[in-house]
Short mmCIF file of C-alpha atoms in Angstrom, two decimals:
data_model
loop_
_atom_site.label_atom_id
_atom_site.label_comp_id
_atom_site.label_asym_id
_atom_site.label_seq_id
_atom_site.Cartn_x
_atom_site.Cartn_y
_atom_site.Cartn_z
CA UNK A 7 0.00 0.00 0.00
CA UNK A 8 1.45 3.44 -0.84
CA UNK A 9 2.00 5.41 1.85
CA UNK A 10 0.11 9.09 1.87
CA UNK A 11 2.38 11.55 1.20
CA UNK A 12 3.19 13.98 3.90
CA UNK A 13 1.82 17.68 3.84
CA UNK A 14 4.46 20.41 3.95
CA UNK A 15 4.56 22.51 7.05
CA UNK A 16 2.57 25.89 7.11
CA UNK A 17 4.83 28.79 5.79
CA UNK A 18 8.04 26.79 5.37
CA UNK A 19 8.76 25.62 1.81
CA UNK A 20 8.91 21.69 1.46
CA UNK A 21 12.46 20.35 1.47
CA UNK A 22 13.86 19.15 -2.04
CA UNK A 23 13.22 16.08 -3.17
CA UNK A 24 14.88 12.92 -1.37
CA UNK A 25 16.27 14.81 1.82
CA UNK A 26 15.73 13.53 4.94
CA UNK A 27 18.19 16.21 7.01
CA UNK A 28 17.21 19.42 8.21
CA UNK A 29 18.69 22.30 5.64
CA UNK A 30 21.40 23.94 7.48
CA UNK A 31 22.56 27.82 7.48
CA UNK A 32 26.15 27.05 5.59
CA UNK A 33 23.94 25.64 2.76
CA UNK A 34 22.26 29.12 2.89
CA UNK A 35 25.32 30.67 2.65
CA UNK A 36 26.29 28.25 -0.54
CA UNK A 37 23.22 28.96 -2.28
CA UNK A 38 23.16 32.65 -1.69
CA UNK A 39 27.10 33.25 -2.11
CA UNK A 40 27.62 35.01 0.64
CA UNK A 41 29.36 33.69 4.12
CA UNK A 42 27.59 31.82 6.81
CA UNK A 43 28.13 35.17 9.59
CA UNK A 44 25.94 37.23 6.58
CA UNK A 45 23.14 34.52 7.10
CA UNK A 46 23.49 34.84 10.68
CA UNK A 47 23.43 38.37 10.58
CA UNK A 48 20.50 38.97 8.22
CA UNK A 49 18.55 36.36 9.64
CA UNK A 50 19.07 37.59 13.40
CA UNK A 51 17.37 41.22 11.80
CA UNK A 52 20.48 43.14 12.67
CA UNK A 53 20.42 46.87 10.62
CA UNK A 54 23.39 48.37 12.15
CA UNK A 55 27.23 47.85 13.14
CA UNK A 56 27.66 45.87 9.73
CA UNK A 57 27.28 46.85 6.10
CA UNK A 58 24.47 44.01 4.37
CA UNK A 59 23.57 45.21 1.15
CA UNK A 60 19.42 45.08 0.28
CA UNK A 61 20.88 42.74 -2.11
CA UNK A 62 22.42 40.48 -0.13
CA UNK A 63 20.11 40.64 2.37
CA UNK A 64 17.67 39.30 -0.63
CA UNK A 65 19.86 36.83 -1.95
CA UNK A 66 19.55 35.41 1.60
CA UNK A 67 16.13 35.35 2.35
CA UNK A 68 15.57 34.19 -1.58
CA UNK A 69 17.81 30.77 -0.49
CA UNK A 70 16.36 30.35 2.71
CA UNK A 71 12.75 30.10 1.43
CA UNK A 72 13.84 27.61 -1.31
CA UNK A 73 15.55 25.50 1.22
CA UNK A 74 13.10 25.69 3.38
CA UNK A 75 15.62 26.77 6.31
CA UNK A 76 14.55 27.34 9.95
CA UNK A 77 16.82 27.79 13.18
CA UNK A 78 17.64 24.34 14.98
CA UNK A 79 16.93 25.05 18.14
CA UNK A 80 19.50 22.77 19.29
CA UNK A 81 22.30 23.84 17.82
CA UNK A 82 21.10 27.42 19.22
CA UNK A 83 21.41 25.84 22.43
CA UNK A 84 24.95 24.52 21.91
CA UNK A 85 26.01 27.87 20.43
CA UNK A 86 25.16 29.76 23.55
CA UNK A 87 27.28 28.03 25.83
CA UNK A 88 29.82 30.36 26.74
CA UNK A 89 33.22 30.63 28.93
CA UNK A 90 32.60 34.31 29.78
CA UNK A 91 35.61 35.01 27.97
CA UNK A 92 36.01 38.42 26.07
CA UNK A 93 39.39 38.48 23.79
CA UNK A 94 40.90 41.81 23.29
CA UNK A 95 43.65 41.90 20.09
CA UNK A 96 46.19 44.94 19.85
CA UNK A 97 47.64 45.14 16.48
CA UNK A 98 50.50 46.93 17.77
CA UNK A 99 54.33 45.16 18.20
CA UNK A 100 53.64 44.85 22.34
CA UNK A 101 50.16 45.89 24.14
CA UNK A 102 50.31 48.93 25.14
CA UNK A 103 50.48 49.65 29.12
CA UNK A 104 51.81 53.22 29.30
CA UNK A 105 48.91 54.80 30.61
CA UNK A 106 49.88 57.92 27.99
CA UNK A 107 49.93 55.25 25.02
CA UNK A 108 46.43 56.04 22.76
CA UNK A 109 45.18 53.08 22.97
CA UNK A 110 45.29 52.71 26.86
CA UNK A 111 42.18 55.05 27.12
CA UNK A 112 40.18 52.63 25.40
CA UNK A 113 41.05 49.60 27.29
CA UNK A 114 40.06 51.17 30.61
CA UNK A 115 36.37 51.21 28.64
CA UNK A 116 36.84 47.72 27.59
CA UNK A 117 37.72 46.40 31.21
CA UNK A 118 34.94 48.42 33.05
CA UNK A 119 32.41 47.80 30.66
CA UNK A 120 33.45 43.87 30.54
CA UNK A 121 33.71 43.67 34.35
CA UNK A 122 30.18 45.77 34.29
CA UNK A 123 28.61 42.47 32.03
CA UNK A 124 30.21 39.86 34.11
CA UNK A 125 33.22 39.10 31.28
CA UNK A 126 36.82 38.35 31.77
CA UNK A 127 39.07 39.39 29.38
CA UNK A 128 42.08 37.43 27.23
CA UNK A 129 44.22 39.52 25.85
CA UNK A 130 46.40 39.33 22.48
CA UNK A 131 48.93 40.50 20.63
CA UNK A 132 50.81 41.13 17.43
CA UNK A 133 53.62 40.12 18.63
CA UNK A 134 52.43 36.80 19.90
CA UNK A 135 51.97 35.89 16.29
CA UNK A 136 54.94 37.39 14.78
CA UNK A 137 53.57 40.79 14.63
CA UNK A 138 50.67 42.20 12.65
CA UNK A 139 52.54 43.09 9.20
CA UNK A 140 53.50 39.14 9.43
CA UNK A 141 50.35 37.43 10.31
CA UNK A 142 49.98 33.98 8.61
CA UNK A 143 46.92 32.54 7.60
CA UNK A 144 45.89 31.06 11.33
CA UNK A 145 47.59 33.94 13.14
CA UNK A 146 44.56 34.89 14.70
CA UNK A 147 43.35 31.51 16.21
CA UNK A 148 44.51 32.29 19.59
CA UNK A 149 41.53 34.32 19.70
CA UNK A 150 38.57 31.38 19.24
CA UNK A 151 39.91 30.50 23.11
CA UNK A 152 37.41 33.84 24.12
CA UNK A 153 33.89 33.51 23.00
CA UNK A 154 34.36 36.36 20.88
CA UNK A 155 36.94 39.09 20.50
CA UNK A 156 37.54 42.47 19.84
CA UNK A 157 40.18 44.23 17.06
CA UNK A 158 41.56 47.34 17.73
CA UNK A 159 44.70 48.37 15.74
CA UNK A 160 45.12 50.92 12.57
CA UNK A 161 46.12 47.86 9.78
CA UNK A 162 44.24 44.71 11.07
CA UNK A 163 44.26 41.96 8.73
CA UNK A 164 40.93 41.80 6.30
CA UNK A 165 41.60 38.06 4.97
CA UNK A 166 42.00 37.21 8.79
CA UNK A 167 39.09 38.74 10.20
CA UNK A 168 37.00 37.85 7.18
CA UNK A 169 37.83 34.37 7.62
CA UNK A 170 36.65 34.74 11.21
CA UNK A 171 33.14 36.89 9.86
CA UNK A 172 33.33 33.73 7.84
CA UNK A 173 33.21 30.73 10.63
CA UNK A 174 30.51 32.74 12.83
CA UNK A 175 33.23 33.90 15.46
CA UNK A 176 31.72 36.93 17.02
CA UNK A 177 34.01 39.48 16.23
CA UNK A 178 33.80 43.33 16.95
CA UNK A 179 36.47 45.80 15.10
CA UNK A 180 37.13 49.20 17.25
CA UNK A 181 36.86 51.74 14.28
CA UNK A 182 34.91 51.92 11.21
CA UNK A 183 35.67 48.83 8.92
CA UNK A 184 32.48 48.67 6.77
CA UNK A 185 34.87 47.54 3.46
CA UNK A 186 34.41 43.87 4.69
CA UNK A 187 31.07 42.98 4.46
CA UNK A 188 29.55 41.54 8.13
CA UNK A 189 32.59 42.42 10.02
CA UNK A 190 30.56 44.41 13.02
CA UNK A 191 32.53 47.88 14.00
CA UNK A 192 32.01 50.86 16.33
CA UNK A 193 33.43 54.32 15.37
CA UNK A 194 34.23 58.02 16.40
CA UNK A 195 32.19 60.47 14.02
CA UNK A 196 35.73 62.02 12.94
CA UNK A 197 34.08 63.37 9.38
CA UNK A 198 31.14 65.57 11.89
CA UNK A 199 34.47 66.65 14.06
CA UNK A 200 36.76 67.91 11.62
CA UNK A 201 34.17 69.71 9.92
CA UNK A 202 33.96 71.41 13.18
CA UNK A 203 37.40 72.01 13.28
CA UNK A 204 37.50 73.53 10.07
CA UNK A 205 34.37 75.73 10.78
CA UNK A 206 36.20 77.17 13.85
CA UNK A 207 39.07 78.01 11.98
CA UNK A 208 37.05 79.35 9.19
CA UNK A 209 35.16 81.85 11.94
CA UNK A 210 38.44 83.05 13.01
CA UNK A 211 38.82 84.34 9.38
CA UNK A 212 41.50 81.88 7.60
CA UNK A 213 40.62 81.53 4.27
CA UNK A 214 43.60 79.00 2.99
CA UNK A 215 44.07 75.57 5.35
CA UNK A 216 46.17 72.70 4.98
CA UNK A 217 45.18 69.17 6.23
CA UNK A 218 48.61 67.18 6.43
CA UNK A 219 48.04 63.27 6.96
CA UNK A 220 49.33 59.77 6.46
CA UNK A 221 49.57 58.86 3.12
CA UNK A 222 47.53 54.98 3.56
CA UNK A 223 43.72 54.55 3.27
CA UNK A 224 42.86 53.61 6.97
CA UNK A 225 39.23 54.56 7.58
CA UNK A 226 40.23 56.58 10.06
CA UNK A 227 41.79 59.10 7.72
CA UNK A 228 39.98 58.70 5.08
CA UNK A 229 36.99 59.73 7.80
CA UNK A 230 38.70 63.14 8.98
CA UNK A 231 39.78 64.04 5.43
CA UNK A 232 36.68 64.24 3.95
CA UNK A 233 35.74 66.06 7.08
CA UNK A 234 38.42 68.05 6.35
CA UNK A 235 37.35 68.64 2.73
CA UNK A 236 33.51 69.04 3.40
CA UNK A 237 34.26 71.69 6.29
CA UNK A 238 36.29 73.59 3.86
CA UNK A 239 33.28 73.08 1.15
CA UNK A 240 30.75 74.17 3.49
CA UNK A 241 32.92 77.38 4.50
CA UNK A 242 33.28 78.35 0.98
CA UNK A 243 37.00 77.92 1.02
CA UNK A 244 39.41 76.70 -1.35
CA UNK A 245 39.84 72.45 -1.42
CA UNK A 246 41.00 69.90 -3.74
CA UNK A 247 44.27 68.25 -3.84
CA UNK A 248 46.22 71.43 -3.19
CA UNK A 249 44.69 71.48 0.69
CA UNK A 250 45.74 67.68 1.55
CA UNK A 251 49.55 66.89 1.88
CA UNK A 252 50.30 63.06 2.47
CA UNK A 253 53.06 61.50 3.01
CA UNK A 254 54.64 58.14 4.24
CA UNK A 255 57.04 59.56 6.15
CA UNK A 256 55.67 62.94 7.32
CA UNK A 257 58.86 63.94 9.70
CA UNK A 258 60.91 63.75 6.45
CA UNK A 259 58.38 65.29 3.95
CA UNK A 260 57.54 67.87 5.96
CA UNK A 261 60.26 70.07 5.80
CA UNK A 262 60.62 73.71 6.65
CA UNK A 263 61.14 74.98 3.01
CA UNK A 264 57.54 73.57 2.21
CA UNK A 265 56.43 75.02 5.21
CA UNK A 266 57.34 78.37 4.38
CA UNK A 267 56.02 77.99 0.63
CA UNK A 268 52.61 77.31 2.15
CA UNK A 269 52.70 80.31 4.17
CA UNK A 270 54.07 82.10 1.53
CA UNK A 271 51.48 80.86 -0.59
CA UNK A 272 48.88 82.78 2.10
CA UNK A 273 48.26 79.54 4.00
CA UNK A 274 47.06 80.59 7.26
CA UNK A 275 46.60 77.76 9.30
CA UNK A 276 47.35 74.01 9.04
CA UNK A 277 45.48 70.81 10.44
CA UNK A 278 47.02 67.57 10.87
CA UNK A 279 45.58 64.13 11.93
CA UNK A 280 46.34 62.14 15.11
CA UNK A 281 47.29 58.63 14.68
CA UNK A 282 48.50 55.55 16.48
CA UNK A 283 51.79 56.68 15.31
CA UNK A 284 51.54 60.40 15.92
CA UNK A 285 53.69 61.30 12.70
CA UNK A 286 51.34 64.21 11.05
CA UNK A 287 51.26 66.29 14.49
CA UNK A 288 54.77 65.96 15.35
CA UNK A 289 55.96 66.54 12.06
CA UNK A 290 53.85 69.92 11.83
CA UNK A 291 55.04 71.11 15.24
CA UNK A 292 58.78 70.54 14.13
CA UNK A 293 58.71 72.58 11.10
CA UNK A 294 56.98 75.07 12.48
CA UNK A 295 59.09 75.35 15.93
CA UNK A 296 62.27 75.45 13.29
CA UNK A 297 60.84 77.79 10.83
CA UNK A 298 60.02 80.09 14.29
CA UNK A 299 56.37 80.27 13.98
CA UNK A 300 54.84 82.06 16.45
CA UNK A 301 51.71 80.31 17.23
CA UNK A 302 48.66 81.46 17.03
CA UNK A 303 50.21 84.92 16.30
CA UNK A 304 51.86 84.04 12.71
CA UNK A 305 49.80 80.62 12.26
CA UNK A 306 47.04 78.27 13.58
CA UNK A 307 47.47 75.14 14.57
CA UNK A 308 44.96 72.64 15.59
CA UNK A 309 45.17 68.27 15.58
CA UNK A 310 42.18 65.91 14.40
CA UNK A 311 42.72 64.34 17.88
CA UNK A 312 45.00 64.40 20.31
CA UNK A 313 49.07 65.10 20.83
CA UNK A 314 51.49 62.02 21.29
CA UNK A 315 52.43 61.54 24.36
CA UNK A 316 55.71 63.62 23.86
CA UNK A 317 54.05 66.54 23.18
CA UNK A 318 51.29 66.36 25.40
CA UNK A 319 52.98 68.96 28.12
CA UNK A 320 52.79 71.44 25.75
CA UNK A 321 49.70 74.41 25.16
CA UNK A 322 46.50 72.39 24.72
CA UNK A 323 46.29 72.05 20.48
CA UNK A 324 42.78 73.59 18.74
CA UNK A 325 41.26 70.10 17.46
CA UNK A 326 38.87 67.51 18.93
CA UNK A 327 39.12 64.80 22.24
CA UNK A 328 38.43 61.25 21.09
CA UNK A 329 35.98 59.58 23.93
CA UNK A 330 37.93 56.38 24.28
CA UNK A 331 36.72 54.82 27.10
CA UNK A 332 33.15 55.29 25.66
CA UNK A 333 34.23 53.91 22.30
CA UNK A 334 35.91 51.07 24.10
CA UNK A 335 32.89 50.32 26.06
CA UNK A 336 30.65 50.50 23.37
CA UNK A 337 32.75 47.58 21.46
CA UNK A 338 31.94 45.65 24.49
CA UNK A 339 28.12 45.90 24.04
CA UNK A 340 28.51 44.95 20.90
CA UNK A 341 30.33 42.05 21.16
CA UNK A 342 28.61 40.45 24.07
CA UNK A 343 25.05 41.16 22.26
CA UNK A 344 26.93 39.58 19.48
CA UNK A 345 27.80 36.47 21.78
CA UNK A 346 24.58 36.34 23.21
CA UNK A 347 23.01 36.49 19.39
CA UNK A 348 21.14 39.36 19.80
CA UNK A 349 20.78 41.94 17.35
CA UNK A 350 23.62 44.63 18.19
CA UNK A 351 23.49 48.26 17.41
CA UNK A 352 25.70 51.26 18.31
CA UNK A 353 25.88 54.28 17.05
CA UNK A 354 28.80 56.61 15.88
CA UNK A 355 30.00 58.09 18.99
CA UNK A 356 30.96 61.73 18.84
CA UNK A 357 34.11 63.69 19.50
CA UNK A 358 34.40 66.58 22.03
CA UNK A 359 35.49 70.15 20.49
CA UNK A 360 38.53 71.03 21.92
CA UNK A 361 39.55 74.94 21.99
CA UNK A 362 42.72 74.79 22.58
CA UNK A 363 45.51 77.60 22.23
CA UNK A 364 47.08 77.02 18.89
CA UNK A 365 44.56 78.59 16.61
CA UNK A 366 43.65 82.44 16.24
CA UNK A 367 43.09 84.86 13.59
CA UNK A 368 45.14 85.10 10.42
CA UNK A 369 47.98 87.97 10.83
CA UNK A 370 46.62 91.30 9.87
CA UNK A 371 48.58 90.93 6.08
CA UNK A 372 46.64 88.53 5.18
#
């Protein structure tokens, strides 16, 4: 006798032909093209701390209706158990512990925010896997030992942290990193801040400004450039490639013969970015200290962030104050909603203006 056939579940499309096994989300991620974390992420609803194009997000939801895919509750189960473990990864050579050192600021978010939610923290380092410029392809395993782990560095890895993205690892990048689809990030609004800059510069009455940087793409940059640019836009002030000077090695570039050409030129005031490595700023202050600027008197000053340690007992730089330990403990929300599997949003924090002493009006000749 033939057996009856058995109906298909309401709302869930009946499974091909000859399966007997539950569809699961990596054959999701096969049929749609994208990586099993962009399944996860889609189908867990999540709208913000990772860039999911309405394409993707279709392509997804187009394979899980032909599959016929729905959660298994037990493997939910066995994904939630946790250690309580938070991993923190410094792309620098050694983690920083000089309470001066940029990064330090954020870790003191990090801990209190972690010790807030109950978490320990492992911590890891470049150097621990040969450093980050030398990272082979299962450098960052270390880091599966936490149930999830947080990036913060200005060059982390992209094949490495997409293969994590890739495997489901909960991962949370410290800094805008929305060029690798799924990777969750939380950033400073540096373009809003160093429009502000420029804006307070602008009211003083300079009319030609220089932005000197790094010459790389990190998002960072690119973030307070266009900032930079859109200030000077919005101000009605001259722009284009003639207000940006990058360079690789800014303490070398920057000499004192360009600087004087710029103010020759009728540049008024100059802006340079803060980074891990604090090259733009102290680069600027040299060449103008040698070239015997009088600041704010013959030139403005101000810093997309804040002075290197070295330079930090020095007048208080125009520019903006990066909130750290709220950045820092925002990464931690995100990554323990992420562990938890809960949808995990954060917005871009904002940066303090920071008056400072270095910027004035332009001298009286110009």
């Amino acid at each position: 006798m033939e057996e009856p056939r058995k109906r298909a579940r309401p709302g869930r499309a009946p499974a091909p032909t000859g399966r007997t096994s539950r569809p699961r989300q990596a054959e999701v991620a096969r049929l749609a093209g994208v990586s099993q974390a962009t399944v996860s992420l889609v189908l867990g609803g999540r709208k913000q701390g990772a860039t999911i194009s309405e394409e993707t997000r279709r392509k997804v939801l187009d394979a899980v209706r032909s599959l016929g895919y729905v959660p298994d509750p037990a493997a939910s189960r066995l994904a939630a158990a946790r250690n309580n473990l938070l991993g923190v990864f410094s792309f620098t050579s050694t983690f920083p512990t000089d309470v001066q050192h940029s990064y330090y600021p954020f870790l003191v978010g990090v801990e209190q925010e972690a010790a807030a939610r109950g978490y320990d923290l492992v911590l890891f380092t470049g150097s621990s896997t040969g450093g980050a410029g030398a990272a082979g392809p299962h450098a960052l395993n270390r880091v599966r030992l936490a149930d999830g782990c947080l990036f913060l560095g200005r060059h982390a890895p992209a094949d490495e942290l997409r293969r994590l993205v890739a495997d489901g690892f909960p991962v949370v990048h410290l800094g805008r990193r929305d060029e690798l689809e799924g990777l969750a990030w939380v950033g400073a609004d540096y373009v809003s801040a160093s429009k502000e800059v420029v804006a307070h510069l602008a009211g003083l009455g300079h009319r030609r400004i220089v932005l000197v940087r790094e010459d790389d793409e990190a998002p960072a940059s690119t973030d307070r450039e266009h900032g930079f640019l859109k200030g000077l836009e919005e101000a009605g002030l001259p722009g284009g490639p003639a207000a940006v000077f990058r360079s690789a090695d800014p303490e070398h570039d920057l000499t004192a013969e360009r600087l004087r050409g710029w103010l020759d030129d009728g540049v008024t005031a100059f802006v340079a970015e803060e980074t891990d490595t604090g090259d733009a700023w102290r680069a600027l202050h040299s060449a103008a200290h040698f070239v015997g600027i009088d600041c704010p008197r013959d030139a403005s000053l101000a810093l997309l962030g804040s002075p290197p340690p070295d330079l930090s007992d020095g007048p208080a730089p125009t520019g903006f104050d990066i909130p750290r330990p709220q950045l820092g403990a925002a990464a931690v929300r995100m990554l323990a909603a992420l562990v938890a599997g809960e949808q995990a949003t954060e917005p871009l924090v904002a940066c303090a203006f920071r008056p400072g002493t270095t910027a004035g009006p332009p001298p009286a000749h110009h």
